[in-house]
Amino acid sequence: DIQMTQFPSSLSASVGDRVTITCRASQNFNSYLNWYQQKPGKAPKLLIYGASSLQSGVPSRFSGSGSGTDFTLSISSLQPEDSATYYCQQSYSTSYTFGQGTKLDFK
Amino acid sequence: EVQLLESGGALVQPGGSLRLSCATSGFTFSSYAMSWVRQAPGRGLEWVSGISVTESAPYYADSVKGRFTISRDNSKNTLYLQMNSLRADDTAVYYCAKDSSLIVGASWGFDYWGQGALVTVSS
């Protein structure tokens, strides 16, 4: 199985900051890398698919980049509603795997 | 509007069985792969199982292989997860998720999720 290592595991930032979350895969694959946002008690929400494509309805302050084994999710200007846990996921193999998650909160 | 509604979550004893259902609407169910994803209390997301548009292609995480069976009824727009030989570490909220592809693998992610069904395995 492809292992996904996500870091940092937690992150504190201020409104207006730019933050970056990284996801590293155990093997090289095409850009079948997705990012989700999950708020407490809610189902995850797809933010970015195919490493860099913005899901419909997601604010443009979210962006994704990367290829091969290293991928990043960036939030350009943090808003209070961005407090959540973020997960990467590879959807390349027939055994999907998620990263461990990054919990983002505000200072 | 796309909707996914899980049901069947319950408290079950170790070694017991349970079947989850996910009733869907608002999209052509027979044209998309579907998956189950679980989240243990306070933990991250774990993909459990996925099924392509034809039932001939189900896939499982190693942690549930041989104990869980995924299936779909395209005539009823419903996804199922039969869970046998349940263990305490199967305790989790189970989400059904719509894949953006018709097959498992080489997908653009899960674009819709249900609200989750809680399965508790305890004596």
mmCIF file of C-alpha atoms in Angstrom:
data_model
loop_
_atom_site.group_PDB
_atom_site.id
_atom_site.type_symbol
_atom_site.label_atom_id
_atom_site.label_comp_id
_atom_site.label_asym_id
_atom_site.label_seq_id
_atom_site.Cartn_x
_atom_site.Cartn_y
_atom_site.Cartn_z
ATOM 1 C CA ASP A 1 0.000 0.000 0.000
ATOM 2 C CA ILE A 2 1.039 3.593 -0.567
ATOM 3 C CA GLN A 3 1.752 5.293 2.767
ATOM 4 C CA MET A 4 0.996 8.985 3.141
ATOM 5 C CA THR A 5 2.958 11.047 5.650
ATOM 6 C CA GLN A 6 1.460 14.427 6.447
ATOM 7 C CA PHE A 7 3.099 17.238 8.404
ATOM 8 C CA PRO A 8 2.881 19.140 10.576
ATOM 9 C CA SER A 9 0.367 17.255 12.710
ATOM 10 C CA SER A 10 -0.825 20.540 14.196
ATOM 11 C CA LEU A 11 -0.483 24.161 13.333
ATOM 12 C CA SER A 12 -1.365 27.448 15.039
ATOM 13 C CA ALA A 13 -1.703 30.569 12.947
ATOM 14 C CA SER A 14 -3.360 33.983 12.868
ATOM 15 C CA VAL A 15 -6.129 35.360 10.708
ATOM 16 C CA GLY A 16 -4.588 36.581 7.463
ATOM 17 C CA ASP A 17 -1.552 34.270 7.644
ATOM 18 C CA ARG A 18 -0.477 32.035 4.798
ATOM 19 C CA VAL A 19 -0.054 28.400 5.846
ATOM 20 C CA THR A 20 1.262 25.328 4.085
ATOM 21 C CA ILE A 21 0.647 21.663 4.842
ATOM 22 C CA THR A 22 2.797 18.961 3.285
ATOM 23 C CA CYS A 23 2.005 15.387 2.292
ATOM 24 C CA ARG A 24 4.666 12.891 1.222
ATOM 25 C CA ALA A 25 3.932 9.575 -0.457
ATOM 26 C CA SER A 26 5.942 6.378 -0.018
ATOM 27 C CA GLN A 27 6.080 5.909 -3.768
ATOM 28 C CA ASN A 28 5.811 8.000 -6.865
ATOM 29 C CA PHE A 29 2.424 8.275 -8.524
ATOM 30 C CA ASN A 30 0.583 10.559 -10.879
ATOM 31 C CA SER A 31 -1.289 13.517 -9.476
ATOM 32 C CA TYR A 32 -4.121 11.515 -7.890
ATOM 33 C CA LEU A 33 -3.745 13.432 -4.665
ATOM 34 C CA ASN A 34 -6.678 15.069 -2.922
ATOM 35 C CA TRP A 35 -7.129 17.340 0.081
ATOM 36 C CA TYR A 36 -10.077 17.377 2.474
ATOM 37 C CA GLN A 37 -11.213 19.682 5.261
ATOM 38 C CA GLN A 38 -13.045 18.252 8.262
ATOM 39 C CA LYS A 39 -14.692 20.224 11.024
ATOM 40 C CA PRO A 40 -15.649 18.605 14.350
ATOM 41 C CA GLY A 41 -18.689 16.368 14.086
ATOM 42 C CA LYS A 42 -18.946 16.829 10.338
ATOM 43 C CA ALA A 43 -18.114 14.764 7.286
ATOM 44 C CA PRO A 44 -14.969 15.654 5.342
ATOM 45 C CA LYS A 45 -15.254 18.080 2.437
ATOM 46 C CA LEU A 46 -13.236 17.826 -0.769
ATOM 47 C CA LEU A 47 -11.117 20.949 -1.311
ATOM 48 C CA ILE A 48 -8.527 20.024 -3.939
ATOM 49 C CA TYR A 49 -8.405 17.096 -6.364
ATOM 50 C CA GLY A 50 -5.757 16.007 -8.800
ATOM 51 C CA ALA A 51 -3.132 17.763 -6.651
ATOM 52 C CA SER A 52 -4.021 21.259 -7.848
ATOM 53 C CA SER A 53 -7.629 21.505 -9.069
ATOM 54 C CA LEU A 54 -10.007 23.477 -6.891
ATOM 55 C CA GLN A 55 -13.297 21.712 -6.154
ATOM 56 C CA SER A 56 -16.369 23.697 -7.144
ATOM 57 C CA GLY A 57 -17.481 26.151 -4.463
ATOM 58 C CA VAL A 58 -14.191 26.139 -2.554
ATOM 59 C CA PRO A 59 -12.693 29.601 -1.927
ATOM 60 C CA SER A 60 -9.733 30.533 -4.085
ATOM 61 C CA ARG A 61 -7.490 31.110 -1.049
ATOM 62 C CA PHE A 62 -7.046 27.320 -1.044
ATOM 63 C CA SER A 63 -4.518 25.925 -3.493
ATOM 64 C CA GLY A 64 -2.624 22.708 -4.050
ATOM 65 C CA SER A 65 0.614 21.842 -5.765
ATOM 66 C CA GLY A 66 3.127 19.063 -6.200
ATOM 67 C CA SER A 67 3.713 15.865 -8.110
ATOM 68 C CA GLY A 68 5.524 12.583 -7.727
ATOM 69 C CA THR A 69 5.850 12.058 -3.986
ATOM 70 C CA ASP A 70 5.611 15.577 -2.488
ATOM 71 C CA PHE A 71 2.430 17.623 -2.364
ATOM 72 C CA THR A 72 1.336 20.768 -0.544
ATOM 73 C CA LEU A 73 -1.891 22.469 0.449
ATOM 74 C CA SER A 74 -1.687 26.215 0.940
ATOM 75 C CA ILE A 75 -4.178 28.642 2.393
ATOM 76 C CA SER A 76 -3.238 32.137 1.296
ATOM 77 C CA SER A 77 -5.076 34.296 3.850
ATOM 78 C CA LEU A 78 -6.464 32.399 6.792
ATOM 79 C CA GLN A 79 -10.047 33.046 7.789
ATOM 80 C CA PRO A 80 -11.638 32.064 11.123
ATOM 81 C CA GLU A 81 -13.794 29.446 9.378
ATOM 82 C CA ASP A 82 -10.640 27.637 8.202
ATOM 83 C CA SER A 83 -10.116 26.183 11.672
ATOM 84 C CA ALA A 84 -10.366 22.455 10.946
ATOM 85 C CA THR A 85 -8.388 19.280 10.387
ATOM 86 C CA TYR A 86 -6.982 18.772 6.907
ATOM 87 C CA TYR A 87 -6.242 15.404 5.298
ATOM 88 C CA CYS A 88 -4.462 14.384 2.145
ATOM 89 C CA GLN A 89 -5.505 11.239 0.285
ATOM 90 C CA GLN A 90 -4.022 9.290 -2.575
ATOM 91 C CA SER A 91 -6.582 7.922 -4.999
ATOM 92 C CA TYR A 92 -4.100 6.391 -7.429
ATOM 93 C CA SER A 93 -4.103 2.793 -6.220
ATOM 94 C CA THR A 94 -7.056 0.490 -5.537
ATOM 95 C CA SER A 95 -6.280 0.807 -1.821
ATOM 96 C CA TYR A 96 -6.864 4.439 -1.030
ATOM 97 C CA THR A 97 -4.918 5.912 1.880
ATOM 98 C CA PHE A 98 -5.156 9.101 3.893
ATOM 99 C CA GLY A 99 -2.518 11.113 5.658
ATOM 100 C CA GLN A 100 -2.693 11.338 9.443
ATOM 101 C CA GLY A 101 -4.225 14.806 9.367
ATOM 102 C CA THR A 102 -3.158 18.344 10.287
ATOM 103 C CA LYS A 103 -5.168 20.187 12.917
ATOM 104 C CA LEU A 104 -5.214 23.910 12.236
ATOM 105 C CA ASP A 105 -6.275 26.350 14.908
ATOM 106 C CA PHE A 106 -5.809 30.010 15.704
ATOM 107 C CA LYS A 107 -3.393 31.654 18.088
ATOM 108 C CA GLU B 1 -29.170 17.811 -4.673
ATOM 109 C CA VAL B 2 -26.847 14.894 -3.970
ATOM 110 C CA GLN B 3 -27.663 13.079 -0.752
ATOM 111 C CA LEU B 4 -26.102 10.073 0.966
ATOM 112 C CA LEU B 5 -27.783 8.715 4.080
ATOM 113 C CA GLU B 6 -26.207 5.964 6.146
ATOM 114 C CA SER B 7 -28.189 3.729 8.441
ATOM 115 C CA GLY B 8 -27.673 0.591 10.485
ATOM 116 C CA GLY B 9 -25.154 1.823 13.020
ATOM 117 C CA ALA B 10 -25.542 0.245 16.439
ATOM 118 C CA LEU B 11 -23.902 -1.152 19.548
ATOM 119 C CA VAL B 12 -22.771 -4.721 18.884
ATOM 120 C CA GLN B 13 -20.808 -7.264 20.886
ATOM 121 C CA PRO B 14 -17.337 -8.403 19.846
ATOM 122 C CA GLY B 15 -17.632 -11.190 17.306
ATOM 123 C CA GLY B 16 -21.004 -9.939 16.152
ATOM 124 C CA SER B 17 -22.248 -8.773 12.770
ATOM 125 C CA LEU B 18 -23.853 -5.641 11.421
ATOM 126 C CA ARG B 19 -24.932 -4.361 8.020
ATOM 127 C CA LEU B 20 -24.688 -0.708 7.111
ATOM 128 C CA SER B 21 -26.717 0.810 4.296
ATOM 129 C CA CYS B 22 -26.186 4.049 2.383
ATOM 130 C CA ALA B 23 -29.213 5.289 0.470
ATOM 131 C CA THR B 24 -28.343 7.791 -2.222
ATOM 132 C CA SER B 25 -30.189 10.276 -4.415
ATOM 133 C CA GLY B 26 -29.516 13.208 -6.690
ATOM 134 C CA PHE B 27 -27.018 11.515 -9.011
ATOM 135 C CA THR B 28 -26.759 8.474 -11.282
ATOM 136 C CA PHE B 29 -25.655 5.938 -8.685
ATOM 137 C CA SER B 30 -24.827 3.244 -11.237
ATOM 138 C CA SER B 31 -22.208 5.498 -12.882
ATOM 139 C CA TYR B 32 -19.884 6.009 -9.921
ATOM 140 C CA ALA B 33 -17.666 3.970 -7.672
ATOM 141 C CA MET B 34 -18.493 4.169 -3.979
ATOM 142 C CA SER B 35 -16.488 3.696 -0.798
ATOM 143 C CA TRP B 36 -16.772 3.342 2.937
ATOM 144 C CA VAL B 37 -14.431 5.427 5.111
ATOM 145 C CA ARG B 38 -14.294 5.182 8.890
ATOM 146 C CA GLN B 39 -13.055 7.373 11.698
ATOM 147 C CA ALA B 40 -12.382 5.959 15.152
ATOM 148 C CA PRO B 41 -13.062 8.325 18.068
ATOM 149 C CA GLY B 42 -10.455 11.092 18.107
ATOM 150 C CA ARG B 43 -8.562 9.545 15.181
ATOM 151 C CA GLY B 44 -8.015 10.198 11.507
ATOM 152 C CA LEU B 45 -9.762 8.928 8.410
ATOM 153 C CA GLU B 46 -9.290 5.332 7.275
ATOM 154 C CA TRP B 47 -10.507 4.059 3.918
ATOM 155 C CA VAL B 48 -12.262 0.725 4.504
ATOM 156 C CA SER B 49 -13.595 -0.538 1.200
ATOM 157 C CA GLY B 50 -14.541 0.545 -2.284
ATOM 158 C CA ILE B 51 -16.575 -0.855 -5.132
ATOM 159 C CA SER B 52 -16.552 0.052 -8.795
ATOM 160 C CA VAL B 53 -19.728 0.400 -10.860
ATOM 161 C CA THR B 54 -19.843 -3.343 -11.389
ATOM 162 C CA GLU B 55 -19.805 -5.559 -8.302
ATOM 163 C CA SER B 56 -17.055 -7.650 -9.806
ATOM 164 C CA ALA B 57 -14.492 -5.191 -8.503
ATOM 165 C CA PRO B 58 -14.612 -4.707 -4.705
ATOM 166 C CA TYR B 59 -11.513 -3.642 -2.772
ATOM 167 C CA TYR B 60 -10.691 -3.734 0.930
ATOM 168 C CA ALA B 61 -8.219 -2.372 3.438
ATOM 169 C CA ASP B 62 -6.059 -5.104 4.971
ATOM 170 C CA SER B 63 -7.610 -4.363 8.375
ATOM 171 C CA VAL B 64 -11.047 -5.593 7.244
ATOM 172 C CA LYS B 65 -10.244 -8.052 4.456
ATOM 173 C CA GLY B 66 -12.044 -11.356 4.984
ATOM 174 C CA ARG B 67 -14.440 -9.868 7.560
ATOM 175 C CA PHE B 68 -16.254 -7.080 5.676
ATOM 176 C CA THR B 69 -18.130 -7.298 2.378
ATOM 177 C CA ILE B 70 -19.116 -4.309 0.293
ATOM 178 C CA SER B 71 -21.950 -4.511 -2.183
ATOM 179 C CA ARG B 72 -24.262 -2.266 -4.143
ATOM 180 C CA ASP B 73 -27.762 -2.459 -5.539
ATOM 181 C CA ASN B 74 -27.923 -0.165 -8.529
ATOM 182 C CA SER B 75 -31.686 -0.677 -8.815
ATOM 183 C CA LYS B 76 -32.123 0.724 -5.306
ATOM 184 C CA ASN B 77 -29.314 3.342 -5.480
ATOM 185 C CA THR B 78 -27.959 1.844 -2.273
ATOM 186 C CA LEU B 79 -24.527 0.853 -0.996
ATOM 187 C CA TYR B 80 -24.013 -1.753 1.712
ATOM 188 C CA LEU B 81 -21.298 -2.876 4.092
ATOM 189 C CA GLN B 82 -21.700 -6.266 5.745
ATOM 190 C CA MET B 83 -19.426 -6.412 8.792
ATOM 191 C CA ASN B 84 -18.718 -9.768 10.439
ATOM 192 C CA SER B 85 -16.410 -10.842 13.266
ATOM 193 C CA LEU B 86 -16.459 -7.324 14.651
ATOM 194 C CA ARG B 87 -13.707 -6.248 17.020
ATOM 195 C CA ALA B 88 -13.343 -3.374 19.446
ATOM 196 C CA ASP B 89 -10.994 -1.585 17.044
ATOM 197 C CA ASP B 90 -13.792 -1.487 14.441
ATOM 198 C CA THR B 91 -15.539 1.084 16.649
ATOM 199 C CA ALA B 92 -15.892 4.191 14.508
ATOM 200 C CA VAL B 93 -18.142 6.507 12.585
ATOM 201 C CA TYR B 94 -18.591 4.947 9.152
ATOM 202 C CA TYR B 95 -19.070 7.302 6.216
ATOM 203 C CA CYS B 96 -20.171 6.356 2.744
ATOM 204 C CA ALA B 97 -18.554 8.437 0.038
ATOM 205 C CA LYS B 98 -19.256 8.968 -3.639
ATOM 206 C CA ASP B 99 -16.203 8.606 -5.842
ATOM 207 C CA SER B 100 -15.746 10.978 -8.749
ATOM 208 C CA SER B 101 -14.792 8.049 -10.980
ATOM 209 C CA LEU B 102 -16.579 4.902 -12.118
ATOM 210 C CA ILE B 103 -13.757 2.693 -10.873
ATOM 211 C CA VAL B 104 -11.760 2.465 -7.665
ATOM 212 C CA GLY B 105 -8.284 3.793 -8.316
ATOM 213 C CA ALA B 106 -7.145 6.606 -10.621
ATOM 214 C CA SER B 107 -9.897 8.749 -9.108
ATOM 215 C CA TRP B 108 -10.303 12.457 -8.478
ATOM 216 C CA GLY B 109 -11.447 11.949 -4.896
ATOM 217 C CA PHE B 110 -14.677 11.695 -2.931
ATOM 218 C CA ASP B 111 -16.887 14.602 -3.876
ATOM 219 C CA TYR B 112 -19.858 13.773 -1.643
ATOM 220 C CA TRP B 113 -20.080 12.181 1.787
ATOM 221 C CA GLY B 114 -22.864 11.002 4.055
ATOM 222 C CA GLN B 115 -23.282 12.225 7.623
ATOM 223 C CA GLY B 116 -21.911 8.990 9.101
ATOM 224 C CA ALA B 117 -23.199 6.040 11.114
ATOM 225 C CA LEU B 118 -21.742 5.166 14.499
ATOM 226 C CA VAL B 119 -20.720 1.568 15.085
ATOM 227 C CA THR B 120 -19.703 0.674 18.622
ATOM 228 C CA VAL B 121 -18.224 -2.749 19.328
ATOM 229 C CA SER B 122 -18.280 -3.465 23.023
ATOM 230 C CA SER B 123 -19.441 -6.052 25.510
#
